[in-house]
Amino acid sequence: LLIPLAITLGQVESNFRRETDLGAEKAIFFFLKNTLIPTTALMSAIYEEHKDEDGFLYMTYSGEDLLFTTKVAL
């Protein structure tokens, strides 16, 4: 997957959701070397800090169903 370096991880997440048909009911978390990466981080900074010796950036993602709760006043 080719990703522009001038976008944030949050923008990558949006594109990933669209390409994989994941809806808003799934939470997605991106990890690099077992570290959770903030969605505000620029891909250029992530790449420079975490790229592999072969020049590729290897990311792991995890998804979870979101549970919604509401409070009801009686």
MMTF fields as JSON, N, C-alpha, C and O atoms, coordinates in Angstrom:
{
  "mmtfVersion": "1.0.0",
  "mmtfProducer": "UNKNOWN",
  "numBonds": 295,
  "numAtoms": 296,
  "numGroups": 74,
  "numChains": 1,
  "numModels": 1,
  "chainsPerModel": [1],
  "groupsPerChain": [74],
  "chainIdList": ["A"],
  "bondAtomList": [4, 2, 8, 6, 12, 10, 16, 14, 20, 18, 24, 22, 28, 26, 32, 30, 36, 34, 40, 38, 44, 42, 48, 46, 52, 50, 56, 54, 60, 58, 64, 62, 68, 66, 72, 70, 76, 74, 80, 78, 84, 82, 88, 86, 92, 90, 96, 94, 100, 98, 104, 102, 108, 106, 112, 110, 116, 114, 120, 118, 124, 122, 128, 126, 132, 130, 136, 134, 140, 138, 144, 142, 148, 146, 152, 150, 156, 154, 160, 158, 164, 162, 168, 166, 172, 170, 176, 174, 180, 178, 184, 182, 188, 186, 192, 190, 196, 194, 200, 198, 204, 202, 208, 206, 212, 210, 216, 214, 220, 218, 224, 222, 228, 226, 232, 230, 236, 234, 240, 238, 244, 242, 248, 246, 252, 250, 256, 254, 260, 258, 264, 262, 268, 266, 272, 270, 276, 274, 280, 278, 284, 282, 288, 286, 292, 290],
  "bondOrderList": [1, 1, 1, 1, 1, 1, 1, 1, 1, 1, 1, 1, 1, 1, 1, 1, 1, 1, 1, 1, 1, 1, 1, 1, 1, 1, 1, 1, 1, 1, 1, 1, 1, 1, 1, 1, 1, 1, 1, 1, 1, 1, 1, 1, 1, 1, 1, 1, 1, 1, 1, 1, 1, 1, 1, 1, 1, 1, 1, 1, 1, 1, 1, 1, 1, 1, 1, 1, 1, 1, 1, 1, 1],
  "groupList": [{"groupName": "LEU", "atomNameList": ["N", "CA", "C", "O"], "elementList": ["N", "C", "C", "O"], "formalChargeList": [0, 0, 0, 0], "bondAtomList": [1, 0, 2, 1, 3, 2], "bondOrderList": [1, 1, 2], "singleLetterCode": "L", "chemCompType": "L-PEPTIDE LINKING"}, {"groupName": "ILE", "atomNameList": ["N", "CA", "C", "O"], "elementList": ["N", "C", "C", "O"], "formalChargeList": [0, 0, 0, 0], "bondAtomList": [1, 0, 2, 1, 3, 2], "bondOrderList": [1, 1, 2], "singleLetterCode": "I", "chemCompType": "L-PEPTIDE LINKING"}, {"groupName": "PRO", "atomNameList": ["N", "CA", "C", "O"], "elementList": ["N", "C", "C", "O"], "formalChargeList": [0, 0, 0, 0], "bondAtomList": [1, 0, 2, 1, 3, 2], "bondOrderList": [1, 1, 2], "singleLetterCode": "P", "chemCompType": "L-PEPTIDE LINKING"}, {"groupName": "ALA", "atomNameList": ["N", "CA", "C", "O"], "elementList": ["N", "C", "C", "O"], "formalChargeList": [0, 0, 0, 0], "bondAtomList": [1, 0, 2, 1, 3, 2], "bondOrderList": [1, 1, 2], "singleLetterCode": "A", "chemCompType": "L-PEPTIDE LINKING"}, {"groupName": "THR", "atomNameList": ["N", "CA", "C", "O"], "elementList": ["N", "C", "C", "O"], "formalChargeList": [0, 0, 0, 0], "bondAtomList": [1, 0, 2, 1, 3, 2], "bondOrderList": [1, 1, 2], "singleLetterCode": "T", "chemCompType": "L-PEPTIDE LINKING"}, {"groupName": "GLY", "atomNameList": ["N", "CA", "C", "O"], "elementList": ["N", "C", "C", "O"], "formalChargeList": [0, 0, 0, 0], "bondAtomList": [1, 0, 2, 1, 3, 2], "bondOrderList": [1, 1, 2], "singleLetterCode": "G", "chemCompType": "PEPTIDE LINKING"}, {"groupName": "GLN", "atomNameList": ["N", "CA", "C", "O"], "elementList": ["N", "C", "C", "O"], "formalChargeList": [0, 0, 0, 0], "bondAtomList": [1, 0, 2, 1, 3, 2], "bondOrderList": [1, 1, 2], "singleLetterCode": "Q", "chemCompType": "L-PEPTIDE LINKING"}, {"groupName": "VAL", "atomNameList": ["N", "CA", "C", "O"], "elementList": ["N", "C", "C", "O"], "formalChargeList": [0, 0, 0, 0], "bondAtomList": [1, 0, 2, 1, 3, 2], "bondOrderList": [1, 1, 2], "singleLetterCode": "V", "chemCompType": "L-PEPTIDE LINKING"}, {"groupName": "GLU", "atomNameList": ["N", "CA", "C", "O"], "elementList": ["N", "C", "C", "O"], "formalChargeList": [0, 0, 0, 0], "bondAtomList": [1, 0, 2, 1, 3, 2], "bondOrderList": [1, 1, 2], "singleLetterCode": "E", "chemCompType": "L-PEPTIDE LINKING"}, {"groupName": "SER", "atomNameList": ["N", "CA", "C", "O"], "elementList": ["N", "C", "C", "O"], "formalChargeList": [0, 0, 0, 0], "bondAtomList": [1, 0, 2, 1, 3, 2], "bondOrderList": [1, 1, 2], "singleLetterCode": "S", "chemCompType": "L-PEPTIDE LINKING"}, {"groupName": "ASN", "atomNameList": ["N", "CA", "C", "O"], "elementList": ["N", "C", "C", "O"], "formalChargeList": [0, 0, 0, 0], "bondAtomList": [1, 0, 2, 1, 3, 2], "bondOrderList": [1, 1, 2], "singleLetterCode": "N", "chemCompType": "L-PEPTIDE LINKING"}, {"groupName": "PHE", "atomNameList": ["N", "CA", "C", "O"], "elementList": ["N", "C", "C", "O"], "formalChargeList": [0, 0, 0, 0], "bondAtomList": [1, 0, 2, 1, 3, 2], "bondOrderList": [1, 1, 2], "singleLetterCode": "F", "chemCompType": "L-PEPTIDE LINKING"}, {"groupName": "ARG", "atomNameList": ["N", "CA", "C", "O"], "elementList": ["N", "C", "C", "O"], "formalChargeList": [0, 0, 0, 0], "bondAtomList": [1, 0, 2, 1, 3, 2], "bondOrderList": [1, 1, 2], "singleLetterCode": "R", "chemCompType": "L-PEPTIDE LINKING"}, {"groupName": "ASP", "atomNameList": ["N", "CA", "C", "O"], "elementList": ["N", "C", "C", "O"], "formalChargeList": [0, 0, 0, 0], "bondAtomList": [1, 0, 2, 1, 3, 2], "bondOrderList": [1, 1, 2], "singleLetterCode": "D", "chemCompType": "L-PEPTIDE LINKING"}, {"groupName": "LYS", "atomNameList": ["N", "CA", "C", "O"], "elementList": ["N", "C", "C", "O"], "formalChargeList": [0, 0, 0, 0], "bondAtomList": [1, 0, 2, 1, 3, 2], "bondOrderList": [1, 1, 2], "singleLetterCode": "K", "chemCompType": "L-PEPTIDE LINKING"}, {"groupName": "MET", "atomNameList": ["N", "CA", "C", "O"], "elementList": ["N", "C", "C", "O"], "formalChargeList": [0, 0, 0, 0], "bondAtomList": [1, 0, 2, 1, 3, 2], "bondOrderList": [1, 1, 2], "singleLetterCode": "M", "chemCompType": "L-PEPTIDE LINKING"}, {"groupName": "TYR", "atomNameList": ["N", "CA", "C", "O"], "elementList": ["N", "C", "C", "O"], "formalChargeList": [0, 0, 0, 0], "bondAtomList": [1, 0, 2, 1, 3, 2], "bondOrderList": [1, 1, 2], "singleLetterCode": "Y", "chemCompType": "L-PEPTIDE LINKING"}, {"groupName": "HIS", "atomNameList": ["N", "CA", "C", "O"], "elementList": ["N", "C", "C", "O"], "formalChargeList": [0, 0, 0, 0], "bondAtomList": [1, 0, 2, 1, 3, 2], "bondOrderList": [1, 1, 2], "singleLetterCode": "H", "chemCompType": "L-PEPTIDE LINKING"}],
  "groupTypeList": [0, 0, 1, 2, 0, 3, 1, 4, 0, 5, 6, 7, 8, 9, 10, 11, 12, 12, 8, 4, 13, 0, 5, 3, 8, 14, 3, 1, 11, 11, 11, 0, 14, 10, 4, 0, 1, 2, 4, 4, 3, 0, 15, 9, 3, 1, 16, 8, 8, 17, 14, 13, 8, 13, 5, 11, 0, 16, 15, 4, 16, 9, 5, 8, 13, 0, 0, 11, 4, 4, 14, 7, 3, 0],
  "groupIdList": [1, 2, 3, 4, 5, 6, 7, 8, 9, 10, 11, 12, 13, 14, 15, 16, 17, 18, 19, 20, 21, 22, 23, 24, 25, 26, 27, 28, 29, 30, 31, 32, 33, 34, 35, 36, 37, 38, 39, 40, 41, 42, 43, 44, 45, 46, 47, 48, 49, 50, 51, 52, 53, 54, 55, 56, 57, 58, 59, 60, 61, 62, 63, 64, 65, 66, 67, 68, 69, 70, 71, 72, 73, 74],
  "secStructList": [7, 7, 7, 7, 6, 6, 1, 5, 2, 2, 2, 2, 2, 2, 2, 2, 2, 2, 2, 2, 6, 7, 7, 6, 6, 3, 3, 3, 3, 3, 3, 3, 6, 6, 3, 3, 7, 7, 6, 6, 1, 5, 2, 2, 2, 2, 2, 2, 2, 2, 7, 7, 6, 6, 1, 7, 7, 7, 7, 3, 3, 3, 3, 3, 3, 7, 7, 7, 7, 7, 7, 7, 7, 7],
  "xCoordList": [0.849, 0.0, 0.894, 1.738, 0.721, 1.49, 0.702, -0.471, 1.371, 0.722, 1.535, 2.754, 0.885, 1.614, 2.174, 1.52, 3.366, 4.008, 3.455, 3.701, 2.711, 2.223, 0.87, 0.281, 0.362, -0.928, -0.728, 0.338, -1.765, -1.695, -2.153, -2.767, -1.841, -2.307, -3.831, -4.436, -4.455, -5.917, -6.496, -7.536, -5.832, -6.28, -6.073, -6.888, -4.988, -4.756, -5.872, -6.379, -6.256, -7.341, -8.639, -9.344, -8.961, -10.177, -10.148, -11.137, -9.012, -8.878, -8.965, -9.583, -8.353, -8.379, -9.815, -10.219, -10.578, -11.987, -12.77, -13.56, -12.537, -13.258, -12.888, -13.762, -11.61, -11.143, -11.548, -11.684, -11.741, -12.074, -13.532, -13.938, -14.324, -15.743, -15.982, -17.011, -15.047, -15.259, -16.072, -15.752, -17.091, -17.914, -17.411, -16.381, -18.15, -17.773, -17.965, -17.501, -18.644, -18.871, -17.634, -17.638, -16.583, -15.319, -14.262, -14.058, -13.598, -12.448, -11.213, -11.047, -10.346, -9.115, -7.93, -7.907, -6.958, -5.738, -4.555, -4.491, -3.614, -2.417, -1.21, -1.018, -0.402, 0.772, 2.02, 1.98, 3.119, 4.433, 5.364, 5.564, 5.929, 6.825, 6.154, 6.751, 4.905, 4.109, 3.818, 3.526, 3.893, 3.606, 2.39, 2.347, 1.403, 0.224, 0.619, 1.212, 0.295, 0.69, -0.495, -1.604, -0.289, -1.39, -1.84, -1.022, -3.139, -3.684, -3.318, -3.511, -2.797, -2.396, -0.984, -0.559, -0.258, 1.13, 1.178, 0.384, 2.113, 2.317, 3.008, 3.881, 2.621, 3.225, 4.711, 5.478, 5.135, 6.567, 7.361, 8.429, 6.853, 7.535, 7.494, 8.481, 6.358, 6.226, 7.207, 7.886, 7.28, 8.184, 9.634, 10.368, 10.051, 11.447, 11.82, 12.938, 10.897, 11.199, 11.105, 11.818, 10.236, 9.935, 10.227, 9.922, 10.805, 11.031, 12.005, 12.893, 11.808, 12.659, 13.95, 14.054, 14.918, 16.195, 16.006, 16.803, 14.94, 14.692, 13.967, 13.68, 13.667, 13.025, 11.512, 10.864, 10.934, 9.48, 9.037, 9.799, 7.799, 7.19, 6.17, 5.213, 6.373, 5.482, 4.585, 5.061, 3.282, 2.315, 1.393, 1.08, 0.97, -0.017, -1.272, -1.192, -2.421, -3.653, -4.515, -4.432, -5.329, -6.255, -7.593, -7.652, -8.657, -9.995, -10.843, -10.702, -11.716, -12.627, -14.0, -14.13, -15.036, -16.388, -16.545, -16.093, -17.183, -17.439, -18.751, -19.73, -18.759, -19.978, -20.444, -19.664, -21.71, -22.26, -23.17, -23.954, -23.065, -23.957, -24.567, -23.977, -25.726, -26.381, -26.864, -27.202, -26.889, -27.442, -28.892, -29.23, -29.716, -31.129, -31.475, -31.273, -31.988, -32.412, -33.849, -34.723, -34.074, -35.436, -36.006, -37.142],
  "yCoordList": [-1.174, 0.0, 1.236, 1.389, 2.096, 3.34, 4.454, 4.679, 5.141, 6.183, 7.466, 7.437, 8.601, 9.871, 10.222, 9.985, 10.778, 11.108, 12.379, 12.63, 13.188, 14.473, 14.376, 15.407, 13.17, 13.028, 12.445, 11.921, 12.546, 12.014, 10.556, 10.065, 9.889, 8.516, 8.47, 7.488, 9.526, 9.607, 9.59, 8.975, 10.258, 10.235, 8.85, 8.39, 8.193, 6.818, 5.925, 5.067, 6.127, 5.344, 5.534, 4.563, 6.774, 7.047, 6.325, 5.714, 6.397, 5.704, 4.196, 3.504, 3.685, 2.255, 1.79, 0.741, 2.56, 2.216, 2.157, 1.242, 3.138, 3.205, 2.03, 1.434, 1.698, 0.618, -0.766, -1.694, -0.912, -2.222, -2.327, -3.352, -1.307, -1.281, -1.428, -1.964, -0.96, -0.949, 0.282, 1.39, 0.096, 1.22, 1.842, 1.441, 2.822, 3.528, 2.674, 3.045, 1.532, 0.672, -0.119, -0.78, -0.062, -0.739, 0.297, 1.271, 0.076, 0.911, 0.29, -0.929, 1.117, 0.624, 1.24, 2.438, 0.401, 0.841, 0.431, -0.707, 1.349, 1.068, 1.005, 1.866, -0.031, -0.253, -0.347, -0.867, 0.16, -0.001, -0.488, 0.195, -1.663, -2.26, -2.276, -1.876, -2.742, -2.867, -1.538, -1.517, -0.436, 0.891, 1.466, 1.5, 1.918, 2.564, 3.946, 4.73, 4.248, 5.509, 6.478, 6.084, 7.744, 8.709, 9.029, 9.119, 9.199, 9.462, 10.849, 11.135, 11.712, 13.058, 13.088, 14.109, 11.988, 11.941, 11.946, 11.275, 12.707, 12.723, 11.437, 10.924, 10.93, 9.704, 9.89, 8.934, 11.103, 11.339, 11.121, 10.51, 11.612, 11.431, 9.969, 9.441, 9.322, 7.9, 7.082, 6.201, 7.374, 6.636, 6.806, 5.824, 8.042, 8.293, 7.596, 7.104, 7.554, 6.967, 5.44, 4.787, 4.863, 3.436, 2.602, 1.409, 3.182, 2.405, 1.251, 1.342, 0.179, -1.001, -0.782, 0.158, -1.646, -1.563, -1.654, -1.111, -2.347, -2.494, -1.29, -1.278, -0.264, 0.948, 0.923, 1.916, -0.198, -0.296, 0.007, -0.159, 0.453, 0.691, -0.417, -0.552, -1.199, -2.311, -1.923, -1.652, -1.9, -1.522, -2.697, -3.489, -2.794, -3.786, -3.03, -1.967, -3.572, -2.926, -3.932, -5.141, -3.402, -4.214, -3.506, -2.279, -4.266, -3.691, -4.313, -5.495, -3.519, -3.987, -3.4, -2.287, -4.17, -3.636, -2.622, -2.846, -1.519, -0.506, -0.825, -1.209, -0.667, -0.852, 0.516, 1.302, 0.784, 2.066, 1.861, 0.913, 2.74, 2.705, 4.08, 5.092, 4.102, 5.373, 5.371, 4.327, 6.545, 6.701, 7.141, 7.983, 6.569, 6.937, 7.482, 6.807, 8.682, 9.276, 8.86, 8.99, 8.362, 7.957, 8.907, 8.73],
  "zCoordList": [0.0, 0.0, 0.0, 0.883, -0.956, -1.024, -0.346, -0.643, 0.569, 1.356, 1.226, 1.402, 0.92, 0.873, 2.251, 3.266, 2.288, 3.559, 4.195, 5.375, 3.437, 3.942, 4.641, 4.967, 4.879, 5.55, 6.948, 7.272, 7.761, 9.122, 9.142, 8.194, 10.233, 10.401, 10.45, 10.02, 10.97, 10.981, 9.574, 9.339, 8.641, 7.246, 6.636, 5.836, 7.014, 6.563, 7.087, 6.363, 8.349, 8.94, 8.162, 7.889, 7.804, 7.027, 5.688, 5.285, 5.001, 3.719, 3.905, 3.096, 4.961, 5.263, 5.5, 4.999, 6.256, 6.499, 5.186, 4.957, 4.346, 3.071, 2.166, 1.536, 2.101, 1.227, 1.725, 0.928, 3.034, 3.596, 4.005, 4.553, 3.758, 4.121, 5.618, 6.029, 6.438, 7.884, 8.241, 7.81, 9.005, 9.421, 10.707, 11.25, 11.183, 12.405, 13.651, 14.729, 13.519, 14.687, 15.09, 16.129, 14.29, 14.608, 14.968, 14.244, 16.089, 16.451, 15.82, 15.85, 15.25, 14.628, 15.363, 15.647, 15.662, 16.324, 15.467, 15.002, 15.251, 14.464, 15.388, 16.247, 15.194, 16.026, 15.158, 14.043, 15.683, 15.078, 16.173, 17.177, 15.979, 16.984, 18.356, 19.356, 18.39, 19.621, 20.312, 21.508, 19.579, 20.122, 19.407, 18.177, 20.176, 19.611, 19.11, 19.852, 17.864, 17.233, 17.253, 16.894, 17.667, 17.664, 16.24, 15.324, 16.067, 14.732, 14.216, 13.035, 15.078, 14.644, 14.07, 13.529, 14.181, 13.705, 12.179, 11.521, 11.629, 10.176, 9.737, 10.437, 8.602, 8.091, 7.82, 7.936, 7.46, 7.23, 8.513, 8.479, 9.647, 10.932, 11.366, 11.878, 11.161, 11.511, 10.691, 11.219, 9.395, 8.511, 8.946, 9.058, 9.192, 9.564, 10.868, 11.013, 11.804, 13.111, 13.123, 13.885, 12.289, 12.404, 11.157, 11.148, 10.111, 8.89, 9.158, 10.005, 8.416, 8.536, 7.749, 6.961, 7.965, 7.241, 5.733, 4.968, 5.304, 3.873, 3.27, 2.073, 4.1, 3.609, 3.672, 3.342, 4.091, 4.204, 5.626, 6.579, 5.754, 7.054, 7.283, 6.521, 8.319, 8.628, 9.795, 10.897, 9.536, 10.56, 10.84, 9.951, 12.084, 12.489, 12.892, 13.508, 12.548, 12.994, 13.738, 13.521, 14.608, 15.384, 15.376, 15.441, 15.298, 15.315, 16.4, 16.714, 16.967, 17.999, 17.744, 17.234, 18.11, 18.067, 19.189, 20.312, 18.878, 19.899, 20.592, 19.951, 21.878, 22.652, 23.123, 23.66, 22.916, 23.318, 24.518, 24.556, 25.485, 26.638, 26.809, 26.43, 27.37, 27.65, 29.09, 29.649, 29.671, 31.012, 30.877, 30.045, 31.692, 31.686, 33.061, 34.07, 33.103, 34.374, 34.645, 33.788, 35.841, 36.222, 37.238, 37.679]
}
